[in-house]
Every structure is written in structure tokens, then in C-alpha cells.
Amino acid sequence: MSVPKSRILDLLKVQCRIFSTTFNPERLRTGNKILRQRLKGPAIASYYPRKVVTMRDLMKAYPDLETWDEEQEDRLEGLALKKQRGKGAPKKKRSAEESKKFANRKKKPTMVL
């Protein structure tokens, strides 16, 4: 004795209503499992301590005080070394005419040994 499919679907609907689950007879992937989970954002945000004060904040707050930002000095020194080796940032174009002037210039061929 077999039970009609409509009767089984009605039973599934009632079951889902009782246990407060979603009715999905085709068993499609809906992402409901993920959506029911607790949000992780607040827990992750509270894990890392907040930044209190940086050297830049101190320099802005007390401009007359002589301060030394070691990280900034290291960064500027590295940029100067790169510029000496020719690896620095390219020069910015100042006007549209200047950019056209450089666009028409052909590169000189280099010899490969």
C-alpha cells in the first residue's frame, strides 16, 4: 500500500511548521544553514585590541613638540634609495601638452649581448 506524493508533501509542510525549519521539497541549496548561524563579525572585531595612539596622532596633537617617527623615517629612506637606483615612482605629468610630447617620443633600441 503506497502513499500518494501529495500526502507526503503535506506531512513535510506540517513537520517544517512544527519544528520551524524551511520547507524545501526539491532539496535545493538555499544557504539557510549559513544564514541561521550566529554572526562572526562582532566576535572577530572584539578579538583585536583597539589602537590607542600612534606617532602621527601625537605629532598632530603637539606640533611644537619635537618627535621622531621611526617607521616614517625608514619609509622615506627606502624611497630615497629606490630613487637613486632608478626604481622610484615616475614623474607626474604636469599638463596635457607635456604628456603628448612624451607619447610621441620613440624609445631608443638597446643592444642585447
PDB file of N, CA and C in Angstrom:
ATOM      1  N   MET A   1       0.844  -1.162   0.000  1.00  0.00           N
ATOM      2  CA  MET A   1       0.000   0.000   0.000  1.00  0.00           C
ATOM      3  C   MET A   1       0.902   1.241   0.000  1.00  0.00           C
ATOM      4  N   SER A   2       0.883   1.991  -1.093  1.00  0.00           N
ATOM      5  CA  SER A   2       1.733   3.179  -1.205  1.00  0.00           C
ATOM      6  C   SER A   2       0.925   4.439  -0.869  1.00  0.00           C
ATOM      7  N   VAL A   3       1.668   5.427  -0.416  1.00  0.00           N
ATOM      8  CA  VAL A   3       1.041   6.690  -0.018  1.00  0.00           C
ATOM      9  C   VAL A   3       1.256   7.691  -1.150  1.00  0.00           C
ATOM     10  N   PRO A   4       0.240   8.466  -1.527  1.00  0.00           N
ATOM     11  CA  PRO A   4       0.421   9.430  -2.608  1.00  0.00           C
ATOM     12  C   PRO A   4       1.437  10.521  -2.224  1.00  0.00           C
ATOM     13  N   LYS A   5       2.129  11.038  -3.239  1.00  0.00           N
ATOM     14  CA  LYS A   5       3.195  12.029  -3.022  1.00  0.00           C
ATOM     15  C   LYS A   5       2.645  13.323  -2.411  1.00  0.00           C
ATOM     16  N   SER A   6       1.453  13.719  -2.799  1.00  0.00           N
ATOM     17  CA  SER A   6       0.872  14.949  -2.252  1.00  0.00           C
ATOM     18  C   SER A   6       0.663  14.839  -0.748  1.00  0.00           C
ATOM     19  N   ARG A   7       0.297  13.638  -0.287  1.00  0.00           N
ATOM     20  CA  ARG A   7       0.085  13.414   1.151  1.00  0.00           C
ATOM     21  C   ARG A   7       1.412  13.533   1.908  1.00  0.00           C
ATOM     22  N   ILE A   8       2.493  13.025   1.305  1.00  0.00           N
ATOM     23  CA  ILE A   8       3.821  13.103   1.929  1.00  0.00           C
ATOM     24  C   ILE A   8       4.287  14.564   1.991  1.00  0.00           C
ATOM     25  N   LEU A   9       4.025  15.319   0.912  1.00  0.00           N
ATOM     26  CA  LEU A   9       4.415  16.730   0.898  1.00  0.00           C
ATOM     27  C   LEU A   9       3.648  17.534   1.945  1.00  0.00           C
ATOM     28  N   ASP A  10       2.363  17.224   2.110  1.00  0.00           N
ATOM     29  CA  ASP A  10       1.577  17.891   3.149  1.00  0.00           C
ATOM     30  C   ASP A  10       2.132  17.583   4.537  1.00  0.00           C
ATOM     31  N   LEU A  11       2.535  16.342   4.735  1.00  0.00           N
ATOM     32  CA  LEU A  11       3.122  15.942   6.010  1.00  0.00           C
ATOM     33  C   LEU A  11       4.446  16.685   6.251  1.00  0.00           C
ATOM     34  N   LEU A  12       5.248  16.842   5.190  1.00  0.00           N
ATOM     35  CA  LEU A  12       6.515  17.573   5.301  1.00  0.00           C
ATOM     36  C   LEU A  12       6.268  19.043   5.652  1.00  0.00           C
ATOM     37  N   LYS A  13       5.253  19.646   5.050  1.00  0.00           N
ATOM     38  CA  LYS A  13       4.923  21.052   5.356  1.00  0.00           C
ATOM     39  C   LYS A  13       4.571  21.214   6.825  1.00  0.00           C
ATOM     40  N   VAL A  14       3.754  20.325   7.339  1.00  0.00           N
ATOM     41  CA  VAL A  14       3.348  20.388   8.742  1.00  0.00           C
ATOM     42  C   VAL A  14       4.559  20.186   9.643  1.00  0.00           C
ATOM     43  N   GLN A  15       5.393  19.231   9.278  1.00  0.00           N
ATOM     44  CA  GLN A  15       6.604  18.953  10.065  1.00  0.00           C
ATOM     45  C   GLN A  15       7.515  20.191  10.106  1.00  0.00           C
ATOM     46  N   CYS A  16       7.681  20.852   8.973  1.00  0.00           N
ATOM     47  CA  CYS A  16       8.518  22.048   8.911  1.00  0.00           C
ATOM     48  C   CYS A  16       7.923  23.187   9.733  1.00  0.00           C
ATOM     49  N   ARG A  17       6.597  23.299   9.734  1.00  0.00           N
ATOM     50  CA  ARG A  17       5.947  24.343  10.514  1.00  0.00           C
ATOM     51  C   ARG A  17       6.124  24.075  12.011  1.00  0.00           C
ATOM     52  N   ILE A  18       6.047  22.815  12.425  1.00  0.00           N
ATOM     53  CA  ILE A  18       6.166  22.460  13.848  1.00  0.00           C
ATOM     54  C   ILE A  18       7.587  22.706  14.343  1.00  0.00           C
ATOM     55  N   PHE A  19       8.584  22.254  13.565  1.00  0.00           N
ATOM     56  CA  PHE A  19       9.979  22.358  14.002  1.00  0.00           C
ATOM     57  C   PHE A  19      10.681  23.623  13.513  1.00  0.00           C
ATOM     58  N   SER A  20       9.897  24.521  12.937  1.00  0.00           N
ATOM     59  CA  SER A  20      10.374  25.814  12.409  1.00  0.00           C
ATOM     60  C   SER A  20      11.616  25.671  11.535  1.00  0.00           C
ATOM     61  N   THR A  21      11.491  24.834  10.530  1.00  0.00           N
ATOM     62  CA  THR A  21      12.526  24.692   9.501  1.00  0.00           C
ATOM     63  C   THR A  21      11.918  25.119   8.178  1.00  0.00           C
ATOM     64  N   THR A  22      12.762  25.284   7.168  1.00  0.00           N
ATOM     65  CA  THR A  22      12.255  25.720   5.863  1.00  0.00           C
ATOM     66  C   THR A  22      11.788  24.514   5.055  1.00  0.00           C
ATOM     67  N   PHE A  23      10.717  24.728   4.360  1.00  0.00           N
ATOM     68  CA  PHE A  23      10.161  23.673   3.508  1.00  0.00           C
ATOM     69  C   PHE A  23      10.861  23.721   2.162  1.00  0.00           C
ATOM     70  N   ASN A  24      11.589  22.659   1.833  1.00  0.00           N
ATOM     71  CA  ASN A  24      12.354  22.610   0.598  1.00  0.00           C
ATOM     72  C   ASN A  24      12.239  21.207   0.010  1.00  0.00           C
ATOM     73  N   PRO A  25      11.118  20.886  -0.660  1.00  0.00           N
ATOM     74  CA  PRO A  25      10.916  19.520  -1.153  1.00  0.00           C
ATOM     75  C   PRO A  25      11.870  19.135  -2.288  1.00  0.00           C
ATOM     76  N   GLU A  26      12.359  20.099  -3.062  1.00  0.00           N
ATOM     77  CA  GLU A  26      13.297  19.777  -4.153  1.00  0.00           C
ATOM     78  C   GLU A  26      14.727  19.646  -3.649  1.00  0.00           C
ATOM     79  N   ARG A  27      14.949  19.961  -2.379  1.00  0.00           N
ATOM     80  CA  ARG A  27      16.260  19.896  -1.732  1.00  0.00           C
ATOM     81  C   ARG A  27      17.302  20.740  -2.467  1.00  0.00           C
ATOM     82  N   LEU A  28      16.872  21.936  -2.803  1.00  0.00           N
ATOM     83  CA  LEU A  28      17.789  22.872  -3.441  1.00  0.00           C
ATOM     84  C   LEU A  28      18.689  23.498  -2.384  1.00  0.00           C
ATOM     85  N   ARG A  29      19.889  23.928  -2.816  1.00  0.00           N
ATOM     86  CA  ARG A  29      20.812  24.586  -1.883  1.00  0.00           C
ATOM     87  C   ARG A  29      20.369  26.035  -1.700  1.00  0.00           C
ATOM     88  N   THR A  30      19.960  26.371  -0.503  1.00  0.00           N
ATOM     89  CA  THR A  30      19.442  27.712  -0.248  1.00  0.00           C
ATOM     90  C   THR A  30      20.369  28.554   0.621  1.00  0.00           C
ATOM     91  N   GLY A  31      21.363  27.950   1.255  1.00  0.00           N
ATOM     92  CA  GLY A  31      22.253  28.681   2.139  1.00  0.00           C
ATOM     93  C   GLY A  31      21.631  28.949   3.483  1.00  0.00           C
ATOM     94  N   ASN A  32      20.543  28.267   3.786  1.00  0.00           N
ATOM     95  CA  ASN A  32      19.829  28.501   5.034  1.00  0.00           C
ATOM     96  C   ASN A  32      20.669  28.107   6.245  1.00  0.00           C
ATOM     97  N   LYS A  33      21.499  27.077   6.108  1.00  0.00           N
ATOM     98  CA  LYS A  33      22.353  26.629   7.204  1.00  0.00           C
ATOM     99  C   LYS A  33      23.316  27.746   7.621  1.00  0.00           C
ATOM    100  N   ILE A  34      23.858  28.431   6.641  1.00  0.00           N
ATOM    101  CA  ILE A  34      24.793  29.521   6.917  1.00  0.00           C
ATOM    102  C   ILE A  34      24.053  30.717   7.515  1.00  0.00           C
ATOM    103  N   LEU A  35      22.876  31.017   6.985  1.00  0.00           N
ATOM    104  CA  LEU A  35      22.126  32.186   7.441  1.00  0.00           C
ATOM    105  C   LEU A  35      21.608  32.033   8.874  1.00  0.00           C
ATOM    106  N   ARG A  36      21.424  30.791   9.328  1.00  0.00           N
ATOM    107  CA  ARG A  36      20.943  30.561  10.683  1.00  0.00           C
ATOM    108  C   ARG A  36      22.048  30.705  11.725  1.00  0.00           C
ATOM    109  N   GLN A  37      23.304  30.632  11.305  1.00  0.00           N
ATOM    110  CA  GLN A  37      24.413  30.702  12.254  1.00  0.00           C
ATOM    111  C   GLN A  37      24.545  32.101  12.844  1.00  0.00           C
ATOM    112  N   ARG A  38      25.186  32.164  14.014  1.00  0.00           N
ATOM    113  CA  ARG A  38      25.437  33.459  14.646  1.00  0.00           C
ATOM    114  C   ARG A  38      26.436  34.244  13.812  1.00  0.00           C
ATOM    115  N   LEU A  39      26.347  35.567  13.862  1.00  0.00           N
ATOM    116  CA  LEU A  39      27.265  36.415  13.120  1.00  0.00           C
ATOM    117  C   LEU A  39      28.633  36.390  13.788  1.00  0.00           C
ATOM    118  N   LYS A  40      29.702  36.317  12.973  1.00  0.00           N
ATOM    119  CA  LYS A  40      31.053  36.221  13.497  1.00  0.00           C
ATOM    120  C   LYS A  40      31.735  37.578  13.607  1.00  0.00           C
ATOM    121  N   GLY A  41      31.217  38.591  12.949  1.00  0.00           N
ATOM    122  CA  GLY A  41      31.858  39.901  12.906  1.00  0.00           C
ATOM    123  C   GLY A  41      32.147  40.510  14.261  1.00  0.00           C
ATOM    124  N   PRO A  42      31.157  40.595  15.159  1.00  0.00           N
ATOM    125  CA  PRO A  42      31.427  41.198  16.470  1.00  0.00           C
ATOM    126  C   PRO A  42      32.490  40.436  17.268  1.00  0.00           C
ATOM    127  N   ALA A  43      32.494  39.117  17.180  1.00  0.00           N
ATOM    128  CA  ALA A  43      33.478  38.324  17.927  1.00  0.00           C
ATOM    129  C   ALA A  43      34.877  38.574  17.390  1.00  0.00           C
ATOM    130  N   ILE A  44      35.017  38.646  16.073  1.00  0.00           N
ATOM    131  CA  ILE A  44      36.332  38.893  15.471  1.00  0.00           C
ATOM    132  C   ILE A  44      36.793  40.310  15.770  1.00  0.00           C
ATOM    133  N   ALA A  45      35.885  41.275  15.708  1.00  0.00           N
ATOM    134  CA  ALA A  45      36.248  42.663  15.972  1.00  0.00           C
ATOM    135  C   ALA A  45      36.682  42.860  17.420  1.00  0.00           C
ATOM    136  N   SER A  46      36.068  42.151  18.345  1.00  0.00           N
ATOM    137  CA  SER A  46      36.441  42.313  19.748  1.00  0.00           C
ATOM    138  C   SER A  46      37.711  41.558  20.103  1.00  0.00           C
ATOM    139  N   TYR A  47      38.181  40.670  19.232  1.00  0.00           N
ATOM    140  CA  TYR A  47      39.397  39.894  19.499  1.00  0.00           C
ATOM    141  C   TYR A  47      40.638  40.781  19.477  1.00  0.00           C
ATOM    142  N   TYR A  48      40.707  41.671  18.501  1.00  0.00           N
ATOM    143  CA  TYR A  48      41.876  42.533  18.365  1.00  0.00           C
ATOM    144  C   TYR A  48      41.704  43.785  19.222  1.00  0.00           C
ATOM    145  N   PRO A  49      42.755  44.177  19.956  1.00  0.00           N
ATOM    146  CA  PRO A  49      42.628  45.397  20.764  1.00  0.00           C
ATOM    147  C   PRO A  49      42.578  46.631  19.877  1.00  0.00           C
ATOM    148  N   ARG A  50      41.917  47.668  20.370  1.00  0.00           N
ATOM    149  CA  ARG A  50      41.810  48.907  19.599  1.00  0.00           C
ATOM    150  C   ARG A  50      43.118  49.658  19.654  1.00  0.00           C
ATOM    151  N   LYS A  51      43.426  50.382  18.567  1.00  0.00           N
ATOM    152  CA  LYS A  51      44.618  51.214  18.549  1.00  0.00           C
ATOM    153  C   LYS A  51      44.384  52.405  19.456  1.00  0.00           C
ATOM    154  N   VAL A  52      45.339  52.662  20.330  1.00  0.00           N
ATOM    155  CA  VAL A  52      45.154  53.756  21.272  1.00  0.00           C
ATOM    156  C   VAL A  52      45.699  55.042  20.678  1.00  0.00           C
ATOM    157  N   VAL A  53      47.008  55.121  20.504  1.00  0.00           N
ATOM    158  CA  VAL A  53      47.637  56.334  19.989  1.00  0.00           C
ATOM    159  C   VAL A  53      48.779  55.929  19.069  1.00  0.00           C
ATOM    160  N   THR A  54      48.918  56.634  17.956  1.00  0.00           N
ATOM    161  CA  THR A  54      50.045  56.420  17.065  1.00  0.00           C
ATOM    162  C   THR A  54      50.946  57.647  17.098  1.00  0.00           C
ATOM    163  N   MET A  55      52.127  57.510  16.519  1.00  0.00           N
ATOM    164  CA  MET A  55      53.058  58.634  16.477  1.00  0.00           C
ATOM    165  C   MET A  55      52.463  59.794  15.678  1.00  0.00           C
ATOM    166  N   ARG A  56      51.758  59.468  14.618  1.00  0.00           N
ATOM    167  CA  ARG A  56      51.150  60.512  13.794  1.00  0.00           C
ATOM    168  C   ARG A  56      50.131  61.321  14.599  1.00  0.00           C
ATOM    169  N   ASP A  57      49.349  60.631  15.452  1.00  0.00           N
ATOM    170  CA  ASP A  57      48.381  61.329  16.304  1.00  0.00           C
ATOM    171  C   ASP A  57      49.082  62.280  17.264  1.00  0.00           C
ATOM    172  N   LEU A  58      50.193  61.812  17.852  1.00  0.00           N
ATOM    173  CA  LEU A  58      50.946  62.668  18.765  1.00  0.00           C
ATOM    174  C   LEU A  58      51.522  63.877  18.053  1.00  0.00           C
ATOM    175  N   MET A  59      52.023  63.661  16.837  1.00  0.00           N
ATOM    176  CA  MET A  59      52.614  64.765  16.077  1.00  0.00           C
ATOM    177  C   MET A  59      51.555  65.804  15.719  1.00  0.00           C
ATOM    178  N   LYS A  60      50.333  65.351  15.410  1.00  0.00           N
ATOM    179  CA  LYS A  60      49.252  66.282  15.097  1.00  0.00           C
ATOM    180  C   LYS A  60      48.792  67.024  16.346  1.00  0.00           C
ATOM    181  N   ALA A  61      48.740  66.323  17.468  1.00  0.00           N
ATOM    182  CA  ALA A  61      48.257  66.934  18.694  1.00  0.00           C
ATOM    183  C   ALA A  61      49.248  67.966  19.246  1.00  0.00           C
ATOM    184  N   TYR A  62      50.543  67.667  19.123  1.00  0.00           N
ATOM    185  CA  TYR A  62      51.580  68.550  19.665  1.00  0.00           C
ATOM    186  C   TYR A  62      52.574  68.921  18.566  1.00  0.00           C
ATOM    187  N   PRO A  63      52.227  69.862  17.696  1.00  0.00           N
ATOM    188  CA  PRO A  63      53.130  70.210  16.592  1.00  0.00           C
ATOM    189  C   PRO A  63      54.414  70.892  17.059  1.00  0.00           C
ATOM    190  N   ASP A  64      54.381  71.580  18.197  1.00  0.00           N
ATOM    191  CA  ASP A  64      55.583  72.254  18.670  1.00  0.00           C
ATOM    192  C   ASP A  64      56.560  71.286  19.333  1.00  0.00           C
ATOM    193  N   LEU A  65      56.093  70.101  19.722  1.00  0.00           N
ATOM    194  CA  LEU A  65      56.950  69.096  20.348  1.00  0.00           C
ATOM    195  C   LEU A  65      57.772  68.384  19.274  1.00  0.00           C
ATOM    196  N   GLU A  66      59.062  68.235  19.524  1.00  0.00           N
ATOM    197  CA  GLU A  66      59.926  67.575  18.539  1.00  0.00           C
ATOM    198  C   GLU A  66      59.807  66.062  18.728  1.00  0.00           C
ATOM    199  N   THR A  67      59.230  65.390  17.734  1.00  0.00           N
ATOM    200  CA  THR A  67      59.028  63.939  17.818  1.00  0.00           C
ATOM    201  C   THR A  67      59.749  63.250  16.685  1.00  0.00           C
ATOM    202  N   TRP A  68      59.934  61.958  16.822  1.00  0.00           N
ATOM    203  CA  TRP A  68      60.670  61.164  15.842  1.00  0.00           C
ATOM    204  C   TRP A  68      59.839  59.934  15.497  1.00  0.00           C
ATOM    205  N   ASP A  69      59.407  59.849  14.247  1.00  0.00           N
ATOM    206  CA  ASP A  69      58.625  58.697  13.790  1.00  0.00           C
ATOM    207  C   ASP A  69      59.554  57.765  13.029  1.00  0.00           C
ATOM    208  N   GLU A  70      59.977  56.698  13.701  1.00  0.00           N
ATOM    209  CA  GLU A  70      60.978  55.791  13.136  1.00  0.00           C
ATOM    210  C   GLU A  70      60.473  55.102  11.867  1.00  0.00           C
ATOM    211  N   GLU A  71      59.231  54.658  11.871  1.00  0.00           N
ATOM    212  CA  GLU A  71      58.674  53.966  10.704  1.00  0.00           C
ATOM    213  C   GLU A  71      58.632  54.882   9.488  1.00  0.00           C
ATOM    214  N   GLN A  72      58.215  56.125   9.688  1.00  0.00           N
ATOM    215  CA  GLN A  72      58.130  57.080   8.588  1.00  0.00           C
ATOM    216  C   GLN A  72      59.522  57.392   8.048  1.00  0.00           C
ATOM    217  N   GLU A  73      60.495  57.539   8.940  1.00  0.00           N
ATOM    218  CA  GLU A  73      61.868  57.817   8.504  1.00  0.00           C
ATOM    219  C   GLU A  73      62.435  56.641   7.702  1.00  0.00           C
ATOM    220  N   ASP A  74      62.167  55.419   8.144  1.00  0.00           N
ATOM    221  CA  ASP A  74      62.618  54.230   7.405  1.00  0.00           C
ATOM    222  C   ASP A  74      61.984  54.192   6.024  1.00  0.00           C
ATOM    223  N   ARG A  75      60.697  54.517   5.956  1.00  0.00           N
ATOM    224  CA  ARG A  75      59.993  54.504   4.672  1.00  0.00           C
ATOM    225  C   ARG A  75      60.591  55.533   3.720  1.00  0.00           C
ATOM    226  N   LEU A  76      60.832  56.746   4.215  1.00  0.00           N
ATOM    227  CA  LEU A  76      61.402  57.801   3.364  1.00  0.00           C
ATOM    228  C   LEU A  76      62.815  57.449   2.913  1.00  0.00           C
ATOM    229  N   GLU A  77      63.585  56.825   3.801  1.00  0.00           N
ATOM    230  CA  GLU A  77      64.939  56.410   3.442  1.00  0.00           C
ATOM    231  C   GLU A  77      64.908  55.340   2.350  1.00  0.00           C
ATOM    232  N   GLY A  78      63.989  54.404   2.468  1.00  0.00           N
ATOM    233  CA  GLY A  78      63.843  53.367   1.444  1.00  0.00           C
ATOM    234  C   GLY A  78      63.446  53.958   0.102  1.00  0.00           C
ATOM    235  N   LEU A  79      62.550  54.944   0.112  1.00  0.00           N
ATOM    236  CA  LEU A  79      62.145  55.607  -1.131  1.00  0.00           C
ATOM    237  C   LEU A  79      63.317  56.332  -1.779  1.00  0.00           C
ATOM    238  N   ALA A  80      64.154  56.976  -0.944  1.00  0.00           N
ATOM    239  CA  ALA A  80      65.314  57.686  -1.482  1.00  0.00           C
ATOM    240  C   ALA A  80      66.301  56.709  -2.121  1.00  0.00           C
ATOM    241  N   LEU A  81      66.508  55.555  -1.494  1.00  0.00           N
ATOM    242  CA  LEU A  81      67.408  54.541  -2.064  1.00  0.00           C
ATOM    243  C   LEU A  81      66.874  54.007  -3.387  1.00  0.00           C
ATOM    244  N   LYS A  82      65.567  53.772  -3.446  1.00  0.00           N
ATOM    245  CA  LYS A  82      64.969  53.292  -4.696  1.00  0.00           C
ATOM    246  C   LYS A  82      65.112  54.322  -5.806  1.00  0.00           C
ATOM    247  N   LYS A  83      64.924  55.581  -5.462  1.00  0.00           N
ATOM    248  CA  LYS A  83      65.028  56.647  -6.449  1.00  0.00           C
ATOM    249  C   LYS A  83      66.453  56.746  -6.997  1.00  0.00           C
ATOM    250  N   GLN A  84      67.453  56.538  -6.134  1.00  0.00           N
ATOM    251  CA  GLN A  84      68.851  56.563  -6.580  1.00  0.00           C
ATOM    252  C   GLN A  84      69.132  55.447  -7.566  1.00  0.00           C
ATOM    253  N   ARG A  85      68.511  54.279  -7.346  1.00  0.00           N
ATOM    254  CA  ARG A  85      68.721  53.143  -8.241  1.00  0.00           C
ATOM    255  C   ARG A  85      67.853  53.217  -9.493  1.00  0.00           C
ATOM    256  N   GLY A  86      66.981  54.219  -9.565  1.00  0.00           N
ATOM    257  CA  GLY A  86      66.100  54.358 -10.719  1.00  0.00           C
ATOM    258  C   GLY A  86      64.833  53.532 -10.607  1.00  0.00           C
ATOM    259  N   LYS A  87      64.493  53.068  -9.413  1.00  0.00           N
ATOM    260  CA  LYS A  87      63.310  52.229  -9.206  1.00  0.00           C
ATOM    261  C   LYS A  87      62.173  52.995  -8.539  1.00  0.00           C
ATOM    262  N   GLY A  88      62.310  54.306  -8.411  1.00  0.00           N
ATOM    263  CA  GLY A  88      61.294  55.112  -7.733  1.00  0.00           C
ATOM    264  C   GLY A  88      60.067  55.338  -8.590  1.00  0.00           C
ATOM    265  N   ALA A  89      59.143  56.080  -8.040  1.00  0.00           N
ATOM    266  CA  ALA A  89      57.906  56.394  -8.749  1.00  0.00           C
ATOM    267  C   ALA A  89      58.209  57.306  -9.933  1.00  0.00           C
ATOM    268  N   PRO A  90      57.493  57.163 -11.045  1.00  0.00           N
ATOM    269  CA  PRO A  90      57.734  58.035 -12.198  1.00  0.00           C
ATOM    270  C   PRO A  90      57.258  59.458 -11.931  1.00  0.00           C
ATOM    271  N   LYS A  91      57.783  60.396 -12.718  1.00  0.00           N
ATOM    272  CA  LYS A  91      57.378  61.787 -12.568  1.00  0.00           C
ATOM    273  C   LYS A  91      55.931  61.941 -13.023  1.00  0.00           C
ATOM    274  N   LYS A  92      55.209  62.809 -12.343  1.00  0.00           N
ATOM    275  CA  LYS A  92      53.817  63.059 -12.719  1.00  0.00           C
ATOM    276  C   LYS A  92      53.783  64.042 -13.879  1.00  0.00           C
ATOM    277  N   LYS A  93      52.804  63.857 -14.761  1.00  0.00           N
ATOM    278  CA  LYS A  93      52.659  64.809 -15.859  1.00  0.00           C
ATOM    279  C   LYS A  93      52.027  66.090 -15.331  1.00  0.00           C
ATOM    280  N   ARG A  94      52.503  67.210 -15.828  1.00  0.00           N
ATOM    281  CA  ARG A  94      52.013  68.498 -15.337  1.00  0.00           C
ATOM    282  C   ARG A  94      50.892  69.060 -16.195  1.00  0.00           C
ATOM    283  N   SER A  95      50.898  68.730 -17.477  1.00  0.00           N
ATOM    284  CA  SER A  95      49.854  69.265 -18.353  1.00  0.00           C
ATOM    285  C   SER A  95      49.585  68.266 -19.468  1.00  0.00           C
ATOM    286  N   ALA A  96      48.521  68.519 -20.225  1.00  0.00           N
ATOM    287  CA  ALA A  96      48.158  67.626 -21.320  1.00  0.00           C
ATOM    288  C   ALA A  96      49.186  67.727 -22.447  1.00  0.00           C
ATOM    289  N   GLU A  97      49.730  68.914 -22.679  1.00  0.00           N
ATOM    290  CA  GLU A  97      50.713  69.097 -23.746  1.00  0.00           C
ATOM    291  C   GLU A  97      51.981  68.302 -23.454  1.00  0.00           C
ATOM    292  N   GLU A  98      52.382  68.279 -22.205  1.00  0.00           N
ATOM    293  CA  GLU A  98      53.589  67.571 -21.826  1.00  0.00           C
ATOM    294  C   GLU A  98      53.419  66.064 -22.011  1.00  0.00           C
ATOM    295  N   SER A  99      52.236  65.561 -21.718  1.00  0.00           N
ATOM    296  CA  SER A  99      52.005  64.131 -21.883  1.00  0.00           C
ATOM    297  C   SER A  99      52.022  63.751 -23.362  1.00  0.00           C
ATOM    298  N   LYS A 100      51.520  64.636 -24.230  1.00  0.00           N
ATOM    299  CA  LYS A 100      51.562  64.371 -25.674  1.00  0.00           C
ATOM    300  C   LYS A 100      53.000  64.379 -26.167  1.00  0.00           C
ATOM    301  N   LYS A 101      53.811  65.271 -25.619  1.00  0.00           N
ATOM    302  CA  LYS A 101      55.205  65.383 -26.031  1.00  0.00           C
ATOM    303  C   LYS A 101      55.948  64.083 -25.730  1.00  0.00           C
ATOM    304  N   PHE A 102      55.691  63.493 -24.569  1.00  0.00           N
ATOM    305  CA  PHE A 102      56.371  62.258 -24.196  1.00  0.00           C
ATOM    306  C   PHE A 102      55.789  61.049 -24.915  1.00  0.00           C
ATOM    307  N   ALA A 103      54.549  61.109 -25.332  1.00  0.00           N
ATOM    308  CA  ALA A 103      53.921  59.979 -26.010  1.00  0.00           C
ATOM    309  C   ALA A 103      54.502  59.799 -27.408  1.00  0.00           C
ATOM    310  N   ASN A 104      54.857  60.895 -28.088  1.00  0.00           N
ATOM    311  CA  ASN A 104      55.378  60.808 -29.448  1.00  0.00           C
ATOM    312  C   ASN A 104      56.847  60.396 -29.496  1.00  0.00           C
ATOM    313  N   ARG A 105      57.546  60.505 -28.395  1.00  0.00           N
ATOM    314  CA  ARG A 105      58.970  60.189 -28.366  1.00  0.00           C
ATOM    315  C   ARG A 105      59.167  58.676 -28.448  1.00  0.00           C
ATOM    316  N   LYS A 106      60.056  58.241 -29.339  1.00  0.00           N
ATOM    317  CA  LYS A 106      60.311  56.821 -29.506  1.00  0.00           C
ATOM    318  C   LYS A 106      61.429  56.383 -28.573  1.00  0.00           C
ATOM    319  N   LYS A 107      61.350  55.140 -28.149  1.00  0.00           N
ATOM    320  CA  LYS A 107      62.394  54.603 -27.294  1.00  0.00           C
ATOM    321  C   LYS A 107      63.589  54.204 -28.144  1.00  0.00           C
ATOM    322  N   LYS A 108      64.779  54.418 -27.598  1.00  0.00           N
ATOM    323  CA  LYS A 108      65.998  54.039 -28.304  1.00  0.00           C
ATOM    324  C   LYS A 108      66.180  52.540 -28.187  1.00  0.00           C
ATOM    325  N   PRO A 109      66.599  51.885 -29.274  1.00  0.00           N
ATOM    326  CA  PRO A 109      66.815  50.425 -29.186  1.00  0.00           C
ATOM    327  C   PRO A 109      68.033  50.131 -28.326  1.00  0.00           C
ATOM    328  N   THR A 110      67.929  49.060 -27.550  1.00  0.00           N
ATOM    329  CA  THR A 110      69.035  48.645 -26.699  1.00  0.00           C
ATOM    330  C   THR A 110      69.690  47.425 -27.304  1.00  0.00           C
ATOM    331  N   MET A 111      70.988  47.316 -27.076  1.00  0.00           N
ATOM    332  CA  MET A 111      71.738  46.177 -27.599  1.00  0.00           C
ATOM    333  C   MET A 111      71.712  45.038 -26.600  1.00  0.00           C
ATOM    334  N   VAL A 112      71.422  43.856 -27.086  1.00  0.00           N
ATOM    335  CA  VAL A 112      71.388  42.680 -26.237  1.00  0.00           C
ATOM    336  C   VAL A 112      72.575  41.801 -26.623  1.00  0.00           C
ATOM    337  N   LEU A 113      73.367  41.444 -25.650  1.00  0.00           N
ATOM    338  CA  LEU A 113      74.545  40.603 -25.921  1.00  0.00           C
ATOM    339  C   LEU A 113      74.276  39.170 -25.651  1.00  0.00           C
TER     340      LEU A 113
END
